[in-house]
Short mmCIF file of C-alpha atoms in Angstrom, two decimals:
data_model
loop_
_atom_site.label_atom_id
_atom_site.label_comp_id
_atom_site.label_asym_id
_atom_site.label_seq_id
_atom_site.Cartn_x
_atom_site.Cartn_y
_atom_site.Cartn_z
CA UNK L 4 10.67 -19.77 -1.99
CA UNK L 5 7.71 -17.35 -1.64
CA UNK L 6 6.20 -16.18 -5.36
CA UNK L 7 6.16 -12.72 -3.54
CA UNK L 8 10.12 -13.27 -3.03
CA UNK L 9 9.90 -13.13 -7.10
CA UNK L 10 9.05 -9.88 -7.60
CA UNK L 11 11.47 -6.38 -6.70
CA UNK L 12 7.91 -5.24 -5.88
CA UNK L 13 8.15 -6.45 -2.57
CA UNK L 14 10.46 -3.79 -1.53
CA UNK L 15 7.31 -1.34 -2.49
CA UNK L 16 5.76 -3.58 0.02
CA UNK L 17 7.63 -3.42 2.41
CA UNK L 18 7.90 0.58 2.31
CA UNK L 19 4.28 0.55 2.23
CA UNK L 20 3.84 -1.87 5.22
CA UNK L 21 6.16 0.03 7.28
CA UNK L 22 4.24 3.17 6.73
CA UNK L 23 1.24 1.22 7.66
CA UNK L 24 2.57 0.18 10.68
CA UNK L 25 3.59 3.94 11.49
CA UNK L 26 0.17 5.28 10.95
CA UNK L 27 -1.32 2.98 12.50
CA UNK L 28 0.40 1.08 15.92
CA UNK L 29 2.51 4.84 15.58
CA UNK L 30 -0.52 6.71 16.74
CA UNK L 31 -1.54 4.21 19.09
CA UNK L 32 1.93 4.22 21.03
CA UNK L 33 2.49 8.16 21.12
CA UNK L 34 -0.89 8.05 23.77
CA UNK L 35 1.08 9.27 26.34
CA UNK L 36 0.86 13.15 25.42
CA UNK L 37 -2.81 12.60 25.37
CA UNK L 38 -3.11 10.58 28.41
CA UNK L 39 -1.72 13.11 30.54
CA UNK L 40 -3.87 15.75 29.02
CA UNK L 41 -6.96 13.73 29.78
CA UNK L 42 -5.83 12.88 33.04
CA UNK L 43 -6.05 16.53 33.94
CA UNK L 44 -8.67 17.48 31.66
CA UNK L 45 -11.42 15.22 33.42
CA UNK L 46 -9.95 15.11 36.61
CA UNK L 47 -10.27 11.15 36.57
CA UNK L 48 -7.47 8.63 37.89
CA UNK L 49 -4.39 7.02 36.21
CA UNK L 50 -5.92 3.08 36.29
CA UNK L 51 -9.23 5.00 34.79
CA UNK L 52 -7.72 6.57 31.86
CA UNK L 53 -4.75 4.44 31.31
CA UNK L 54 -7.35 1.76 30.45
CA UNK L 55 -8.99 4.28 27.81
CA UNK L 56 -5.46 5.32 26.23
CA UNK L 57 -5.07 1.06 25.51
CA UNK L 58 -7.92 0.27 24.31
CA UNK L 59 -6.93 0.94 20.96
CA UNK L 60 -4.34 -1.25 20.70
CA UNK L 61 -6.65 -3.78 23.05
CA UNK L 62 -9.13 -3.70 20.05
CA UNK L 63 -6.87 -3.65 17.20
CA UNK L 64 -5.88 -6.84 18.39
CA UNK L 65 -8.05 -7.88 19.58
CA UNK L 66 -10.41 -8.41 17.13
CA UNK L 67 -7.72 -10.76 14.94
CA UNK L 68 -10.06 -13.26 13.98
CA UNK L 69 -12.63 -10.92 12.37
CA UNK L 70 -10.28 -9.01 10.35
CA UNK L 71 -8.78 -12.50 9.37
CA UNK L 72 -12.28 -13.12 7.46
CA UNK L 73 -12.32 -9.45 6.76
CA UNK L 74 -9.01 -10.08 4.70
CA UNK L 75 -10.56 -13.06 2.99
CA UNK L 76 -13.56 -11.56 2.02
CA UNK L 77 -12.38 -8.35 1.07
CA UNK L 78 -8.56 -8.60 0.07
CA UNK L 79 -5.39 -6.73 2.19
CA UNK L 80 -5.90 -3.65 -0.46
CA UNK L 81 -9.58 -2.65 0.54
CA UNK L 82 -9.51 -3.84 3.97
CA UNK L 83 -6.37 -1.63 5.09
CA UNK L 84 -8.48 0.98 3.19
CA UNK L 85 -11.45 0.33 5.33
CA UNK L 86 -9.51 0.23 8.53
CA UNK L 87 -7.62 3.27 7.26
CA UNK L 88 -11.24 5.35 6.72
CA UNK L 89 -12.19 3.80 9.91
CA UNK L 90 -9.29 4.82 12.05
CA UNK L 91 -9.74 8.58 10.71
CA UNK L 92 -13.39 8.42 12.06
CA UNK L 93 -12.51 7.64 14.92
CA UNK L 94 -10.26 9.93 16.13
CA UNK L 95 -12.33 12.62 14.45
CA UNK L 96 -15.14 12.10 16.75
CA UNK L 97 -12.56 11.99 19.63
CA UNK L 98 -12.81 15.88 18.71
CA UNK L 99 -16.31 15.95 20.61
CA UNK L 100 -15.73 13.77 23.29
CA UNK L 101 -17.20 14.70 26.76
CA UNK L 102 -15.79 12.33 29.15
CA UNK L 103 -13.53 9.16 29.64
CA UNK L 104 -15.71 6.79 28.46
CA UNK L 105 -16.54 8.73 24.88
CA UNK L 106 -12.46 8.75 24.75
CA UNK L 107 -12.98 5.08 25.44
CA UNK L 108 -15.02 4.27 22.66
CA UNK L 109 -14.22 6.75 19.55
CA UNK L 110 -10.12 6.90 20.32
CA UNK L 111 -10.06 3.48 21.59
CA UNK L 112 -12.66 1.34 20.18
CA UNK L 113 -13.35 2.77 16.85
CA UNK L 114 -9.85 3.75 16.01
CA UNK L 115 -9.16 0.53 17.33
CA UNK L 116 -11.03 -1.48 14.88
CA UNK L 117 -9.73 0.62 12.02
CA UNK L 118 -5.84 0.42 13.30
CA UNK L 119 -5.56 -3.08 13.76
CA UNK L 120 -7.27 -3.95 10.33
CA UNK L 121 -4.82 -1.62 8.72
CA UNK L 122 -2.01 -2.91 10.93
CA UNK L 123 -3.34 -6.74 9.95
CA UNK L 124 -2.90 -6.59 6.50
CA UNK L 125 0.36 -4.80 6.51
CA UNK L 126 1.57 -8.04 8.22
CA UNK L 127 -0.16 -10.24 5.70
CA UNK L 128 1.34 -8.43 3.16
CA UNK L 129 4.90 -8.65 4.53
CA UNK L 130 4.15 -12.84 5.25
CA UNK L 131 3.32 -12.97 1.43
CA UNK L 132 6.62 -11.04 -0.26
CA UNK L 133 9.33 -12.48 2.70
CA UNK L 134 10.51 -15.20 3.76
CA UNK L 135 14.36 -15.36 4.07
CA UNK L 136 14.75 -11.70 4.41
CA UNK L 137 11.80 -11.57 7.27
CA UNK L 138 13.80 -10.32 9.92
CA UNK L 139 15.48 -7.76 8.35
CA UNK L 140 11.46 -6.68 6.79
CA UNK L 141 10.31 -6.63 10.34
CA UNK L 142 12.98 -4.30 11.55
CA UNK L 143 12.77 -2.09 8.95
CA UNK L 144 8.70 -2.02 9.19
CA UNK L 145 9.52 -1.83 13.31
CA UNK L 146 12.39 1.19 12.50
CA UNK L 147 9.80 3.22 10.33
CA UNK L 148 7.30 2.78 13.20
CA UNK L 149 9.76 4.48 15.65
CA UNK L 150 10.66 7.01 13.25
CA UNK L 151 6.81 7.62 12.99
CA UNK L 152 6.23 7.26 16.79
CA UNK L 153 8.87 10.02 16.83
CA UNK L 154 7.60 12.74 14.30
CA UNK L 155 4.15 12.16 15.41
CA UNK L 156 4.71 12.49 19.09
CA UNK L 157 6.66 15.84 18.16
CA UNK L 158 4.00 16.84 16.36
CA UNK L 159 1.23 16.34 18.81
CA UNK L 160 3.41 18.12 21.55
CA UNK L 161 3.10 20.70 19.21
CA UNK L 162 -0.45 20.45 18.59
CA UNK L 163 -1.58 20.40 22.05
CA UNK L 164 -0.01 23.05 22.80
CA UNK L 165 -1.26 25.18 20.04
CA UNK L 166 -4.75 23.68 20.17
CA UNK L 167 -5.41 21.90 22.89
CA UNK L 168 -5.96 17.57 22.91
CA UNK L 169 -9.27 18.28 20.87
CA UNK L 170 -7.18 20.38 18.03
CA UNK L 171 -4.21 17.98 18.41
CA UNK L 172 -6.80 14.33 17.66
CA UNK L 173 -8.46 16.12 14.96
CA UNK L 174 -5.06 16.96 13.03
CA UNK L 175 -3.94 13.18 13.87
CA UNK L 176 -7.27 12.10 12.08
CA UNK L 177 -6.39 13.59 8.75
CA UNK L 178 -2.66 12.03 9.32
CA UNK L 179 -3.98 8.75 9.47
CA UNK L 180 -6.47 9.48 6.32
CA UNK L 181 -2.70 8.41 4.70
CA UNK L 182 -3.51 5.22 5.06
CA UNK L 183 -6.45 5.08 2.73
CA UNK L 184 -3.53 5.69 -0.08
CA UNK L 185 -0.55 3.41 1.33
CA UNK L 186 -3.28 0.58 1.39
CA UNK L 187 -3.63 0.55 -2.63
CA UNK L 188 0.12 -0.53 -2.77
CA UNK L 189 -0.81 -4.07 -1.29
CA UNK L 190 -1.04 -6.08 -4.17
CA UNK L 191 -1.14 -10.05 -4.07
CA UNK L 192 1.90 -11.37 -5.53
CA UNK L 193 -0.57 -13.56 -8.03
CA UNK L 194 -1.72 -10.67 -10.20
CA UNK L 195 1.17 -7.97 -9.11
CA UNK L 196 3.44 -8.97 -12.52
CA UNK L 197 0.83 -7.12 -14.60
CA UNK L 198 -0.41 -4.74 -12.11
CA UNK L 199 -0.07 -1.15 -13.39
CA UNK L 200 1.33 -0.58 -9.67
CA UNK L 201 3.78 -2.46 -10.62
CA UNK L 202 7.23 -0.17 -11.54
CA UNK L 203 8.31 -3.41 -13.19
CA UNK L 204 6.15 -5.56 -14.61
CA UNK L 205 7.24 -8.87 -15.95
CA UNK L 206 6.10 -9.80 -19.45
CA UNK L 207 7.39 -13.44 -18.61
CA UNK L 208 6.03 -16.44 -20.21
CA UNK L 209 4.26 -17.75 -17.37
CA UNK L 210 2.49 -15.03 -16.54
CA UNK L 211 0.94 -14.86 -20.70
CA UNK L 212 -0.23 -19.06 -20.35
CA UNK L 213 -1.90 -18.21 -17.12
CA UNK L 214 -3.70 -15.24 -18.64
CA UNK L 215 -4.89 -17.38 -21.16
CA UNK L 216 -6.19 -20.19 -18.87
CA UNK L 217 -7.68 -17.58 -17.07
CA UNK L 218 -9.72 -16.53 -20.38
CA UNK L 219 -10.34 -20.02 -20.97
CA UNK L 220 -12.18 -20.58 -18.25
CA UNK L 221 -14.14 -17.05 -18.45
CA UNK L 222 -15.76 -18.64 -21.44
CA UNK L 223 -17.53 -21.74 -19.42
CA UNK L 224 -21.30 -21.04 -18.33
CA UNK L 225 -22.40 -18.77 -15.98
CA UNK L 226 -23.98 -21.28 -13.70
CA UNK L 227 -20.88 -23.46 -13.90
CA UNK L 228 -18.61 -21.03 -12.65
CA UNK L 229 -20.88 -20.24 -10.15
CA UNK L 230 -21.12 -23.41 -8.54
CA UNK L 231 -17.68 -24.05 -8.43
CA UNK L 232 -17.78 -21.11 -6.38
CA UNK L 233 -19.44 -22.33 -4.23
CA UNK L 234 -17.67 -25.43 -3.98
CA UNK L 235 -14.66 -23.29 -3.18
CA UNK L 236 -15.51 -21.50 -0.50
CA UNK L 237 -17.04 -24.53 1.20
CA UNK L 238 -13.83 -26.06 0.87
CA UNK L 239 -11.52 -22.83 2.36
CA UNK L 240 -14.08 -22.74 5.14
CA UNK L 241 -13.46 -26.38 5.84
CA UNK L 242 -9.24 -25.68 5.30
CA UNK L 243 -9.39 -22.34 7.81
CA UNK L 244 -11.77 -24.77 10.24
CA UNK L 245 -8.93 -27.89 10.44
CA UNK L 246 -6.42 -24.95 10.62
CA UNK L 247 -7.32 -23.04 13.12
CA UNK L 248 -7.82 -26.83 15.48
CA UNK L 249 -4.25 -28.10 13.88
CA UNK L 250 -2.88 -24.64 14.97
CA UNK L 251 -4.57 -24.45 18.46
CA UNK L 252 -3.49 -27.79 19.18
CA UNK L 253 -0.02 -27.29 18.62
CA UNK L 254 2.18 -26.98 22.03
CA UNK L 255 4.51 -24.96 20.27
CA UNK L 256 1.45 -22.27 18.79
CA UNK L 257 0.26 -22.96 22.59
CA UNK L 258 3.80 -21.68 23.95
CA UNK L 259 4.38 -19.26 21.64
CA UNK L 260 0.76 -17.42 22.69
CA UNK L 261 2.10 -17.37 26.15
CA UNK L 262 5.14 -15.23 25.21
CA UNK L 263 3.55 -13.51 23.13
CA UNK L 264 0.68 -12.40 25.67
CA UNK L 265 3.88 -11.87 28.72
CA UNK L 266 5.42 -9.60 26.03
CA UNK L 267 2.59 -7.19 25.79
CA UNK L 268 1.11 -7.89 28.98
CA UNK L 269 4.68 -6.06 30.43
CA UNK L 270 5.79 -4.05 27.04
CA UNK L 271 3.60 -1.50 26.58
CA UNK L 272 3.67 -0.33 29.98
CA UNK L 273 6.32 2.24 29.09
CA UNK L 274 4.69 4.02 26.11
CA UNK L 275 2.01 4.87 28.43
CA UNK L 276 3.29 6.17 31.49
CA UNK L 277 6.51 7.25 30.78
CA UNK L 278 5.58 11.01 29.84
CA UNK L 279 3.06 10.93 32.97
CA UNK L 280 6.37 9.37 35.71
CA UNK L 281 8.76 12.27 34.27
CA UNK L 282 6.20 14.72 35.41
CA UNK L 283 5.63 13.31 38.75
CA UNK L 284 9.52 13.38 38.97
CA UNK L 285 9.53 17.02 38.73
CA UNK L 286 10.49 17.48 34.98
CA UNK L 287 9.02 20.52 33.22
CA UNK L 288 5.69 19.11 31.06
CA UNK L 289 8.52 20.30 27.25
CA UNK L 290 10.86 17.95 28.90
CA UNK L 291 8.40 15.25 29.55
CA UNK L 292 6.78 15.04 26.33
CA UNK L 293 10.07 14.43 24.79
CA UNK L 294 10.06 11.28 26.64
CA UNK L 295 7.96 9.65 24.29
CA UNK L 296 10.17 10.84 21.27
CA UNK L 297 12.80 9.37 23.08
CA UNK L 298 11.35 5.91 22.29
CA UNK L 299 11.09 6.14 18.41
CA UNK L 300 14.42 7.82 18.11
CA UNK L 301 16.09 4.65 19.45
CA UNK L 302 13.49 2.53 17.57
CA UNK L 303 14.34 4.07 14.12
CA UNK L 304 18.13 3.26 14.97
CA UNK L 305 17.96 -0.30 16.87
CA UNK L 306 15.07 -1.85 15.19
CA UNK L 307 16.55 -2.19 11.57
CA UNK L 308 19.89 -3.00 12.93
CA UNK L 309 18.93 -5.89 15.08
CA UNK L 310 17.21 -7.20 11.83
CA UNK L 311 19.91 -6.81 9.68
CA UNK L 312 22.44 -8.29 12.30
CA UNK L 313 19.88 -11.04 12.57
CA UNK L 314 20.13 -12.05 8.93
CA UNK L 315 23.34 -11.23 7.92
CA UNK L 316 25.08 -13.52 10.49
CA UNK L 317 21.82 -15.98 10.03
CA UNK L 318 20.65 -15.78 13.37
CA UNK L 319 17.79 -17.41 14.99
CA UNK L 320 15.14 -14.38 15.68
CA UNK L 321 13.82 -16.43 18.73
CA UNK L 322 17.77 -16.54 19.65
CA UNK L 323 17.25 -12.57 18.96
CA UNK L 324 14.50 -12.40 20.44
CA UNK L 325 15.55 -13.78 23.85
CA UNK L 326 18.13 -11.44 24.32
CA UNK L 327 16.96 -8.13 23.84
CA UNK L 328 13.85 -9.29 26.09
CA UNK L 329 16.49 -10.07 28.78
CA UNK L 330 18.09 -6.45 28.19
CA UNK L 331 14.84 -4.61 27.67
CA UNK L 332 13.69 -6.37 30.56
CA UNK L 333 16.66 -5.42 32.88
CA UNK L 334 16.42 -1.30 31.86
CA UNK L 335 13.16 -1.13 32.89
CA UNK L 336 13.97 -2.81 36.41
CA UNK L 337 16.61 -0.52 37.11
CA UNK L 338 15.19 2.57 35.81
CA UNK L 339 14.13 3.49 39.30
CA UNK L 340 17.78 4.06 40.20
CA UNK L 341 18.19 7.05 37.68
CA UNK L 342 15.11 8.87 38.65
CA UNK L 343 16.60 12.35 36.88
CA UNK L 344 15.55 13.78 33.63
CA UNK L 345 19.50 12.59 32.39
CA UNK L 346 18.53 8.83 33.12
CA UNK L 347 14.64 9.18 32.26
CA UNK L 348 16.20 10.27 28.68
CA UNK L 349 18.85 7.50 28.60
CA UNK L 350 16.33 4.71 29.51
CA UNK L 351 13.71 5.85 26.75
CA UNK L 352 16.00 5.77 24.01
CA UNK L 353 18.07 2.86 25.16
CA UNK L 354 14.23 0.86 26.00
CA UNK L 355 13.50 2.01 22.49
CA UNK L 356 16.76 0.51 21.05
CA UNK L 357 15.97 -2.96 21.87
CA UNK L 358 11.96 -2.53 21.33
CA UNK L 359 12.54 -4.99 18.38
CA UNK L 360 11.25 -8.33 20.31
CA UNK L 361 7.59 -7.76 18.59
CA UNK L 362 9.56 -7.75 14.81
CA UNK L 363 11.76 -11.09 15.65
CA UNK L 364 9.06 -12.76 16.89
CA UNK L 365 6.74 -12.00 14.18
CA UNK L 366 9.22 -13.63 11.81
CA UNK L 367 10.00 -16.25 13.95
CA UNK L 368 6.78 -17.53 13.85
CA UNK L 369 6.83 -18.35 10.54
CA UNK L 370 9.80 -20.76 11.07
CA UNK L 371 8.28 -22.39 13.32
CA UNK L 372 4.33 -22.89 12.23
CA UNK L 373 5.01 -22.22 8.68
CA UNK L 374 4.13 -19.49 6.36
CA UNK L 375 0.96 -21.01 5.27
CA UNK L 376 -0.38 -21.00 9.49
CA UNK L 377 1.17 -17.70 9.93
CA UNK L 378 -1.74 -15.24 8.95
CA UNK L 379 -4.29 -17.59 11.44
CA UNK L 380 -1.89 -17.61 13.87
CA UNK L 381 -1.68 -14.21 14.07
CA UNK L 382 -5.37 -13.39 14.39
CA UNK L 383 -5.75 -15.69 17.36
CA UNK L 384 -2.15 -14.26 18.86
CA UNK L 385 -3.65 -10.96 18.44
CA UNK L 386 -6.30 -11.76 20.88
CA UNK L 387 -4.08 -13.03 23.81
CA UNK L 388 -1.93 -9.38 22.98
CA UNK L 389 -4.82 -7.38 23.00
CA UNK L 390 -5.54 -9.14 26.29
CA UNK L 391 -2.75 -8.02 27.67
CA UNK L 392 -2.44 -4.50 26.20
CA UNK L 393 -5.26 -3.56 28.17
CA UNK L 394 -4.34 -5.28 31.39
CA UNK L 395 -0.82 -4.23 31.71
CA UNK L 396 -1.22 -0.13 31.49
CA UNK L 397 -4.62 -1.17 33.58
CA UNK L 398 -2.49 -2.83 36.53
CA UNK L 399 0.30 -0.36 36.43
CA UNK L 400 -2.23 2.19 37.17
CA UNK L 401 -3.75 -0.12 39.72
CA UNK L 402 0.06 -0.23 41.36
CA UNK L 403 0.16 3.65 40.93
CA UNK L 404 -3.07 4.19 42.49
CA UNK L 405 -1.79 2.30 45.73
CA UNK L 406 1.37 3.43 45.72
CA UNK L 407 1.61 6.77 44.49
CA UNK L 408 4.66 5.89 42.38
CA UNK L 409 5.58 4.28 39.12
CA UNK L 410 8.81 2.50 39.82
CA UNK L 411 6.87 -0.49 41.24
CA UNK L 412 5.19 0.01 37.80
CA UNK L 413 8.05 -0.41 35.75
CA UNK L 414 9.89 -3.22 37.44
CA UNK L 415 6.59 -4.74 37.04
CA UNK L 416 7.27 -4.24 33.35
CA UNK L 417 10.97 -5.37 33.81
CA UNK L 418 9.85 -8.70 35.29
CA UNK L 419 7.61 -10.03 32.15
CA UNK L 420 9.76 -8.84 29.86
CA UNK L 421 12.94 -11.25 31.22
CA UNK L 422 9.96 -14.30 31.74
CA UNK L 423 9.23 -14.19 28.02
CA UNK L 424 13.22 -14.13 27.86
CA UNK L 425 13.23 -17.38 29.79
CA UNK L 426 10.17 -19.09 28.14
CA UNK L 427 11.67 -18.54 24.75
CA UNK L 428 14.90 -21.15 25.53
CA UNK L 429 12.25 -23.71 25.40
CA UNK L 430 10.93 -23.27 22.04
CA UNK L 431 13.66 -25.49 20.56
CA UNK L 432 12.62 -28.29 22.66
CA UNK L 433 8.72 -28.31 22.27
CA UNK L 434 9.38 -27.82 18.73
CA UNK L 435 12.16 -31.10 18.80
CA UNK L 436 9.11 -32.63 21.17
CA UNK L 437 6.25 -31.54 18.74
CA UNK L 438 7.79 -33.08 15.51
CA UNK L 439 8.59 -36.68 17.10
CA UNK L 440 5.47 -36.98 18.21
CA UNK L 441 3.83 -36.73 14.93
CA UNK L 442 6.72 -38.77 13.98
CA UNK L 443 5.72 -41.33 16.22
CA UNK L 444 1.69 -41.38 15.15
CA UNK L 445 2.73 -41.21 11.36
CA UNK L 446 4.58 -44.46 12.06
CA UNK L 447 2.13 -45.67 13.98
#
């Protein structure tokens, strides 16, 4: 049992992690409104800007490993509030942006970089407070997203109407400022009991005796203290080094990164051009930009009922996982078949239903690695995602670009969806495979 698990603070957590993960991946997924804008704005082609509308998911994840020693420098409260400031700067000087490529860097890079640090210790905060209850967290955190995706997108439909893309980034700026105040809420589950945060702090026993050890060992000399310092950061550089080489060594972590990158390399594909297809289909630009509400409102209802179903009849999320991959998968591959603004609708919010493979995976990851791997796992997943964030929008608009449609585009999408379906069967196996073979060199 987790000490986070402990403490009914952990539902403040996990409110405040979902709202992270609204403010942050939210804004990133409702790109569509502004992708079309841009598209028309600077006259430049789908494959061009499609590549600027994912490069801020591309960096946010990219960039794992740094906000991994971010976190352990700084701490999951002040590093979401740096990413939060960072994110708002970003998309602030989106405002003045004269071309693609200034798009490219303050909406995708900078925001990027702010984002995913937010977005990264919303996770770690979630990893520290749940355990048995993950997949239900996840789909909660995954159904506040939608629900975020949705009012957001509504909003900015509103926005740039009223004032244009520039008005509409500069009001999403000061959203995202929000995050700068969610971020104080993450409070590590060692000093949260006393925390005047805390709605119910615990007076228990324990938590007096390691209060006074801790003033104790205040007294000892400066120069002491200081060198055991030193001493223990040599050692947790030394303990990240071996894991991060027991981790990458692993043929399950190895597997699991190849699902992982499938999934996004074919996921995200929908968020971005969804909005843009219903337009080339003839359906009025209102109608369109509903699309991308369509998403979050079956997010907000599918994505904390998978989780719950998931725990409540205790079952496997890579078992989860699988099958709404398979079903996601197959919606997108026959979306081309119900080409009218009826089926466009249907697909979003039935796409948006079974979104949830991100959530079970997340906290299916933990079963497998264990929760002490699961935060360095993550930052070196997060580079294989953001690899294929940026390729799969990219090569959809490639496939546009030739074609002049985006049902190739989709089915594209379709097909890696059901291959990280398939792939996930054998996790069982190379996990059965993985533990006899230590097994075999411990007896040995």
């Amino acid at each position: 049992m987790l000490i986070g698990e402990r403490y009914r603070y952990r539902w403040v957590v996990l409110v405040m992690a979902s709202v992270t993960s609204g403010l942050t991946w939210g804004i990133a997924m409702t790109v569509g409104h502004f992708y079309s804008s841009w598209m028309s704005y600077f006259d430049a082609p789908a494959s061009y800007v499609s590549m600027a509308g994912s490069l801020t998911l591309t960096v946010g994840c990219g960039a794992g490993p740094i906000f991994r020693n971010v976190v352990k420098k700084l701490g999951l409260r002040w590093s979401s509030f740096c990413g939060g400031l960072i994110m708002a700067v970003g998309l602030a000087a989106g405002y003045f942006a004269q071309s693609v490529l200034a798009i490219c860097f303050t909406f995708g890079v900078v925001t990027g970089l702010g984002s995913g640090l937010s977005n990264f210790c919303g996770c770690g905060a979630l990893n520290e407070y749940f355990y048995k209850e993950r997949a239900f967290a996840e789909g909660v955190a995954g159904g506040v997203f939608c629900l975020f995706s949705f009012c957001i997108s509504v909003a900015q439909q509103y926005w740039i109407t009223s004032y244009t893309w520039r008005g509409a980034i500069l009001l999403t700026s000061a959203l995202s400022l929000q995050q700068c105040i969610v971020s104080l809420f993450f409070i590590s589950p060692n000093v949260v009991a006393q925390h005047p945060l805390n709605f119910w702090r615990e007076t228990d026993a324990q938590h007096i005796v390691s209060k006074s050890e801790n003033d104790k060992c205040s007294d000892e000399p400066l120069e002491m203290s200081s060198k055991a310092a030193e001493q223990d950061q040599v050692k947790s550089d030394l303990q990240q080094q071996r894991s991060y080489l027991k981790i990458i060594s692993s043929p399950t972590f190895l597997l699991l990164a190849t699902i992982d990158f499938l999934n996004w390399f074919g996921h995200f594909i929908p968020y971005v051009h969804l909005v843009e297809r219903g337009r080339i289909q003839g359906i009025g630009f209102e109608s369109s930009a509903w699309l991308a509400s369509a998403f979050g409102a079956g997010g907000f209802i599918g994505r904390p009922l998978t989780g719950f179903v998931c725990d409540y009849f205790k079952i496997h999320p890579f078992k989860a996982f699988c099958f709404v991959q398979f079903v996601s998968g197959i919606s997108s591959l026959i979306s081309p078949f119900w080409p009218s603004t009826c089926g466009l609708f249907v697909y979003a919010s039935f796409y948006g239903f079974f979104s949830s493979g991100y959530g079970l995976f997340k906290s299916g990851v933990p079963r497998m690695l264990g929760s002490a791997y699961y935060v360095d796992a993550l930052s070196l997943m997060l580079v294989l995602e953001a690899i294929g964030v940026v390729l799969g929008p990219t090569v959809s608009g490639i496939i546009y670009d030739q074609t002049n449609s985006y049902d190739w585009s989709f089915c594209f999408s379709g097909l890696c969806q059901i291959l990280t379906g398939i792939l996930s069967f054998f996790i069982p196996a190379v996990r059965r495979f993985e533990s006899r073979r230590a097994l075999e060199l411990d007896v040995a």
